[in-house]
PDB file of C-alpha atoms in Angstrom:
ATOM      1  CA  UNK A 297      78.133  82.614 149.403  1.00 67.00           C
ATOM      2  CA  UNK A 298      77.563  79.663 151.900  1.00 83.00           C
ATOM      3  CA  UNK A 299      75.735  77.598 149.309  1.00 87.00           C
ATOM      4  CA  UNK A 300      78.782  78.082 147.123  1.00 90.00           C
ATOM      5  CA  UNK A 301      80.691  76.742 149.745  1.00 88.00           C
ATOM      6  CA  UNK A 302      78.718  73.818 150.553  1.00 88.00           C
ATOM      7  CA  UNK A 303      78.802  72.859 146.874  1.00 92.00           C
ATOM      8  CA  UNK A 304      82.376  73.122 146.555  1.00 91.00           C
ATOM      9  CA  UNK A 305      82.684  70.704 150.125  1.00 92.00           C
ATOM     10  CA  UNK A 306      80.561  68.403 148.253  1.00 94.00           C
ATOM     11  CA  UNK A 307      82.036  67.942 144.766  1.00 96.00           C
ATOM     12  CA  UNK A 308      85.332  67.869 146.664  1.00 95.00           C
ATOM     13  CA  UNK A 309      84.199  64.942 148.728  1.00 96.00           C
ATOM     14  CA  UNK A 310      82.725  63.333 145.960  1.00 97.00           C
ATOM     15  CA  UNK A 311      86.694  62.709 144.991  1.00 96.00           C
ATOM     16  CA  UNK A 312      87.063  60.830 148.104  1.00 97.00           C
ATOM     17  CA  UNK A 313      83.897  58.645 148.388  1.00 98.00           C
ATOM     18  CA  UNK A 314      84.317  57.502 144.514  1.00 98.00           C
ATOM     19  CA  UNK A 315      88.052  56.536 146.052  1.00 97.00           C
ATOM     20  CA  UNK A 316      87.196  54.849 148.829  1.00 97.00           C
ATOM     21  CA  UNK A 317      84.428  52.658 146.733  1.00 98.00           C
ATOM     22  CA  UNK A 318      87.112  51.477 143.936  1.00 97.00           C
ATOM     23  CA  UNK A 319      89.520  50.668 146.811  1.00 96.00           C
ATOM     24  CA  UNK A 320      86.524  48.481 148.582  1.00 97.00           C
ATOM     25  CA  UNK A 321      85.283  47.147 145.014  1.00 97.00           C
ATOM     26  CA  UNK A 322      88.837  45.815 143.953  1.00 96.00           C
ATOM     27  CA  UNK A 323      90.359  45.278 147.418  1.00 96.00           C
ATOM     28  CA  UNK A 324      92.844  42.552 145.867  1.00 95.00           C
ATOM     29  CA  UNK A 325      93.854  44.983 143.475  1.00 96.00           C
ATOM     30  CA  UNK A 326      94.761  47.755 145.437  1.00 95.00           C
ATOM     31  CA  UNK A 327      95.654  45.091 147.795  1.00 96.00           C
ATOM     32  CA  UNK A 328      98.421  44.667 144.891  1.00 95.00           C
ATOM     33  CA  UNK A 329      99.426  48.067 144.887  1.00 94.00           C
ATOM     34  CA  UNK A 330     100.085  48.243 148.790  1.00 94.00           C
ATOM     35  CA  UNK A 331     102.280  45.671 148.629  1.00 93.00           C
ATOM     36  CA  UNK A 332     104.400  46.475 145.845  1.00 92.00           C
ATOM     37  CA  UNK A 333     105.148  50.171 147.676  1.00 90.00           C
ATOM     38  CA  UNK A 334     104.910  49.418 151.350  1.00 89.00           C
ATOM     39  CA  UNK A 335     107.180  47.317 153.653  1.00 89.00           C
ATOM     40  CA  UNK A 336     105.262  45.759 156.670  1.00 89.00           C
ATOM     41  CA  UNK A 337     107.783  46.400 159.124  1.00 91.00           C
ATOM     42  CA  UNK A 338     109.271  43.562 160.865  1.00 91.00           C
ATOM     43  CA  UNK A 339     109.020  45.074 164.602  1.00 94.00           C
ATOM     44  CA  UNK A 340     104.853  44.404 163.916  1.00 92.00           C
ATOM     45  CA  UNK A 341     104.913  41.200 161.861  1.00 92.00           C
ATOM     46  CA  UNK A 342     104.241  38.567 164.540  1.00 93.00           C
ATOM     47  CA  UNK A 343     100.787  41.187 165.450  1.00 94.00           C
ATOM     48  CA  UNK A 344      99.956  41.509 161.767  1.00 94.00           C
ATOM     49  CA  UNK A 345     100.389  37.549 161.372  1.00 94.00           C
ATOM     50  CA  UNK A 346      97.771  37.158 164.133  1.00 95.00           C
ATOM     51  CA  UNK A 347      95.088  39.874 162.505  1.00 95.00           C
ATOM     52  CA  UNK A 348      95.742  38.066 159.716  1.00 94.00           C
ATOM     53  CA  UNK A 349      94.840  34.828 161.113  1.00 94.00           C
ATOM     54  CA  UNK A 350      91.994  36.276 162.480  1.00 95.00           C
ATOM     55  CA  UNK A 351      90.710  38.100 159.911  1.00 94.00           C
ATOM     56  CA  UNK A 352      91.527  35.496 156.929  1.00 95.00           C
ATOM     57  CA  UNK A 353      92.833  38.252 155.121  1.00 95.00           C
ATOM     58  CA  UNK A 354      96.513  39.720 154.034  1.00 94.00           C
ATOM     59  CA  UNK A 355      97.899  42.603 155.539  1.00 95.00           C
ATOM     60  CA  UNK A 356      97.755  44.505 152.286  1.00 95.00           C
ATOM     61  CA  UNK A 357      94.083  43.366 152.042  1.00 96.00           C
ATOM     62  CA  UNK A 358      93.316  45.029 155.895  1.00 96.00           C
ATOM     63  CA  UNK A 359      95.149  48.231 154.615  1.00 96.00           C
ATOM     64  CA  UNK A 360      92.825  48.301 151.194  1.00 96.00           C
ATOM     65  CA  UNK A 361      90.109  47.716 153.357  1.00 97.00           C
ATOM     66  CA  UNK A 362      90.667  50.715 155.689  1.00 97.00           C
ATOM     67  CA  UNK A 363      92.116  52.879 153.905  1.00 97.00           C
ATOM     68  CA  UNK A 364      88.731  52.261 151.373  1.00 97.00           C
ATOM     69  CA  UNK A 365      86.485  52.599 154.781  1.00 98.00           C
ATOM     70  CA  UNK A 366      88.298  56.065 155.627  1.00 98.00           C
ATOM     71  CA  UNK A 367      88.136  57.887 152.501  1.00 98.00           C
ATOM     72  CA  UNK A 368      84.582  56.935 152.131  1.00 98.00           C
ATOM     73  CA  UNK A 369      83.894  58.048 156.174  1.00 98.00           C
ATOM     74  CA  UNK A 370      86.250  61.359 155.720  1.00 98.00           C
ATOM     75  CA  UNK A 371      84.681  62.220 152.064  1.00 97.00           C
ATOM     76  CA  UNK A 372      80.937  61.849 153.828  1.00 97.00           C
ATOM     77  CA  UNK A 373      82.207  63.590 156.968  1.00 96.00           C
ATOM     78  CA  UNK A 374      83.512  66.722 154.524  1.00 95.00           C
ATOM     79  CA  UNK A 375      80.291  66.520 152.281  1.00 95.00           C
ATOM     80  CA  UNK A 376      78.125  66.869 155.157  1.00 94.00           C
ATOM     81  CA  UNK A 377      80.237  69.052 157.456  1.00 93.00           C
ATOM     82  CA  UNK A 378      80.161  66.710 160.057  1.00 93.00           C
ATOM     83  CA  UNK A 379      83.840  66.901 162.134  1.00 93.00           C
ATOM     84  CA  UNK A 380      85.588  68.291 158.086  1.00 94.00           C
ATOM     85  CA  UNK A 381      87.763  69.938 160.540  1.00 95.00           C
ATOM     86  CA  UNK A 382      89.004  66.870 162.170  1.00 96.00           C
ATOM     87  CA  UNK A 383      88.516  64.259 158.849  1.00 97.00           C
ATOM     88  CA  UNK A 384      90.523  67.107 156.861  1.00 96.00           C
ATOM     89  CA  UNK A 385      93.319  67.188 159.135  1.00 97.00           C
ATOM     90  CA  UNK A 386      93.315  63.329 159.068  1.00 98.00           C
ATOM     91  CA  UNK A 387      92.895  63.173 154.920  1.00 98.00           C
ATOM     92  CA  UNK A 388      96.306  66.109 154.755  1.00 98.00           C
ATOM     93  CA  UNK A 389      98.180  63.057 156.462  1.00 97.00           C
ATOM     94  CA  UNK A 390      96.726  60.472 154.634  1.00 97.00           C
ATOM     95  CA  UNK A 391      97.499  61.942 151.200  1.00 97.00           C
ATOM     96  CA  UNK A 392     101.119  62.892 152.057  1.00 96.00           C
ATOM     97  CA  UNK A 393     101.772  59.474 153.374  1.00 94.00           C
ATOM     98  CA  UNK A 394      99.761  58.036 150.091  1.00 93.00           C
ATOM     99  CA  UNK A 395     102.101  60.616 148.251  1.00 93.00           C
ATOM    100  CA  UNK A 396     105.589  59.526 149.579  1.00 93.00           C
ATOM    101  CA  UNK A 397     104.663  55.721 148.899  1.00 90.00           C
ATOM    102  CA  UNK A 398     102.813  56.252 145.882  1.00 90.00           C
ATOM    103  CA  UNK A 399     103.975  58.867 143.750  1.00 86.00           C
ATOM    104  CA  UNK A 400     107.584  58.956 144.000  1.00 85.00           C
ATOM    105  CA  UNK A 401     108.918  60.491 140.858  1.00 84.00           C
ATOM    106  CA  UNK A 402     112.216  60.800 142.797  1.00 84.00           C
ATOM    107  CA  UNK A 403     112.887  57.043 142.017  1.00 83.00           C
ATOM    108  CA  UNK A 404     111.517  57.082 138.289  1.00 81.00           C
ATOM    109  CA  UNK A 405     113.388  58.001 135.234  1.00 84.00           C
ATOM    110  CA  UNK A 406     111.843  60.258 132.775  1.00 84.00           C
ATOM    111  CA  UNK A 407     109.183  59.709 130.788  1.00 84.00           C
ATOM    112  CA  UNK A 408     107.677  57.900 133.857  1.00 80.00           C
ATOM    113  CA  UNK A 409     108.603  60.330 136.344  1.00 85.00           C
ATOM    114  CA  UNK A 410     106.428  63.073 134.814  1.00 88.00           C
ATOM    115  CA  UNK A 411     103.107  61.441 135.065  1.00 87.00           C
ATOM    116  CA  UNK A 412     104.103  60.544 138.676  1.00 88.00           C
ATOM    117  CA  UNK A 413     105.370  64.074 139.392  1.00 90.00           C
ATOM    118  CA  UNK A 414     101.656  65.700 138.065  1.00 92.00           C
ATOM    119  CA  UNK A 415      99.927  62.960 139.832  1.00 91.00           C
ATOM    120  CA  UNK A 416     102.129  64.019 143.249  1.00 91.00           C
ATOM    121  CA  UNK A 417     101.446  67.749 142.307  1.00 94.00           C
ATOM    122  CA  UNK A 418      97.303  66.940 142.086  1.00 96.00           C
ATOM    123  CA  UNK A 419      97.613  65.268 145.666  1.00 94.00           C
ATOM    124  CA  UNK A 420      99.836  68.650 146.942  1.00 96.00           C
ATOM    125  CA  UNK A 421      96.569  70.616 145.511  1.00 96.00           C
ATOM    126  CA  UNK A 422      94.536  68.547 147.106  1.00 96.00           C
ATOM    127  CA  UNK A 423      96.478  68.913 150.240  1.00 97.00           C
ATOM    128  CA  UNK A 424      95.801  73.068 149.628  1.00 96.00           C
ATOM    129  CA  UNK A 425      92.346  72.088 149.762  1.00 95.00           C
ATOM    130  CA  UNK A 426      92.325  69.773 152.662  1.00 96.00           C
ATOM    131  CA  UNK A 427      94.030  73.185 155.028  1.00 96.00           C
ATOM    132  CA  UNK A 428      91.543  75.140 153.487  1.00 93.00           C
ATOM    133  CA  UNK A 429      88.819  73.247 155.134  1.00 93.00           C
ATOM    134  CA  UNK A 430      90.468  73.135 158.133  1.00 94.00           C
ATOM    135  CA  UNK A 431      91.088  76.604 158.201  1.00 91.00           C
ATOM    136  CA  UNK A 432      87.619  77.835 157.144  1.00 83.00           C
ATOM    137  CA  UNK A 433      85.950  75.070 159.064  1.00 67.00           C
ATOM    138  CA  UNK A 434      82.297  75.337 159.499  1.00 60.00           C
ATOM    139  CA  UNK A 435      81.861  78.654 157.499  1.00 56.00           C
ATOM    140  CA  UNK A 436      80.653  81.933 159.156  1.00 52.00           C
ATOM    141  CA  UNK A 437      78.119  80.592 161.015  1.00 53.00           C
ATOM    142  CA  UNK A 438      80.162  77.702 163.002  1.00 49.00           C
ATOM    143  CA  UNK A 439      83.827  79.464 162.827  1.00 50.00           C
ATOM    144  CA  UNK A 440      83.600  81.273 165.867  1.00 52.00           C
ATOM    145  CA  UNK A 441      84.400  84.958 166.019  1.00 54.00           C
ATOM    146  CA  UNK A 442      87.049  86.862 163.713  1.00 53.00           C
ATOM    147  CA  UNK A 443      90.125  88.106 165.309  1.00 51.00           C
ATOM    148  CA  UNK A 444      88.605  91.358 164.759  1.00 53.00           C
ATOM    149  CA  UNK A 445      85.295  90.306 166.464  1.00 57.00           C
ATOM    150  CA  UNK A 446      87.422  88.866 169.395  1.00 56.00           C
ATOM    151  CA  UNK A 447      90.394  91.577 169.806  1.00 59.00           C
ATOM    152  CA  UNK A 448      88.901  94.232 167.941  1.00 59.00           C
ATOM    153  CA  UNK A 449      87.764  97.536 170.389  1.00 62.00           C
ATOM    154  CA  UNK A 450      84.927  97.506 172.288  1.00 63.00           C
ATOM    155  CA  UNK A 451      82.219 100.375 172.271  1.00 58.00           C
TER     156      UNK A 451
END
């Protein structure tokens, strides 16, 4: 059963690591994307102006950037089972957030709003997933005793 397990972690990474490359490989692309759904607010424009200044890059362009990085960090993490607990928990935030922006069939009229409502439904799946690893967390082996084990009776 564990090797089951670590080749389901591992095909499920893969989803985030092939992500997190096509965000890096087209940054001004998905740089594109971020700004057409997200609002910088204005309470942090005078730091992003100075990141951006300092970096030589747009705002949108940082967030494709990280956002690219973090998939590619949290899908390796996951694969490998190195902090999946933490990265999981992390990725469940991520993809809501990326869900709300991104998918919102709310504001779409129909025949749009159904692609957008199975692509939203995917990420909720996903999300399943995501609590499932941070549930399980390092298998048997690593997940520390059952409740059972722990309040079960003694002999």
């Amino acid at each position: 059963m564990p090797a089951l397990i670590t080749i389901g972690r591992v095909l499920f990474a893969v989803l985030f690591i092939y992500l997190g490359a096509t965000k890096l490989f087209a940054i001004d692309a998905t740089a594109g994307d971020i700004a057409a759904k997200v609002a910088i607010p204005a309470a942090v424009t005078p730091y992003t102006k100075r990141v951006e200044t300092l970096t030589g890059m747009t705002t949108p362009q940082l967030l494709a950037v990280a956002s690219g990085v973090f998939e590619i960090i949290a899908g390796l993490s996951i694969a490998f089972n190195l902090g999946a607990r933490f990265f999981a928990v992390l990725l469940i935030i991520y993809v809501a957030v990326s869900t709300y922006y991104f998918h919102d069939f709310w504001n779409q009229k129909p025949p749009e709003s159904a692609k957008t409502l199975v692509d939203a439904l995917k990420n909720l799946s996903i999300i399943g997933a995501l609590f499932m690893i941070v549930g399980y967390g390092r298998g048997s082996k690593g997940g520390g005793p059952t409740l059972g084990e722990r309040y079960g009776p003694k002999e």
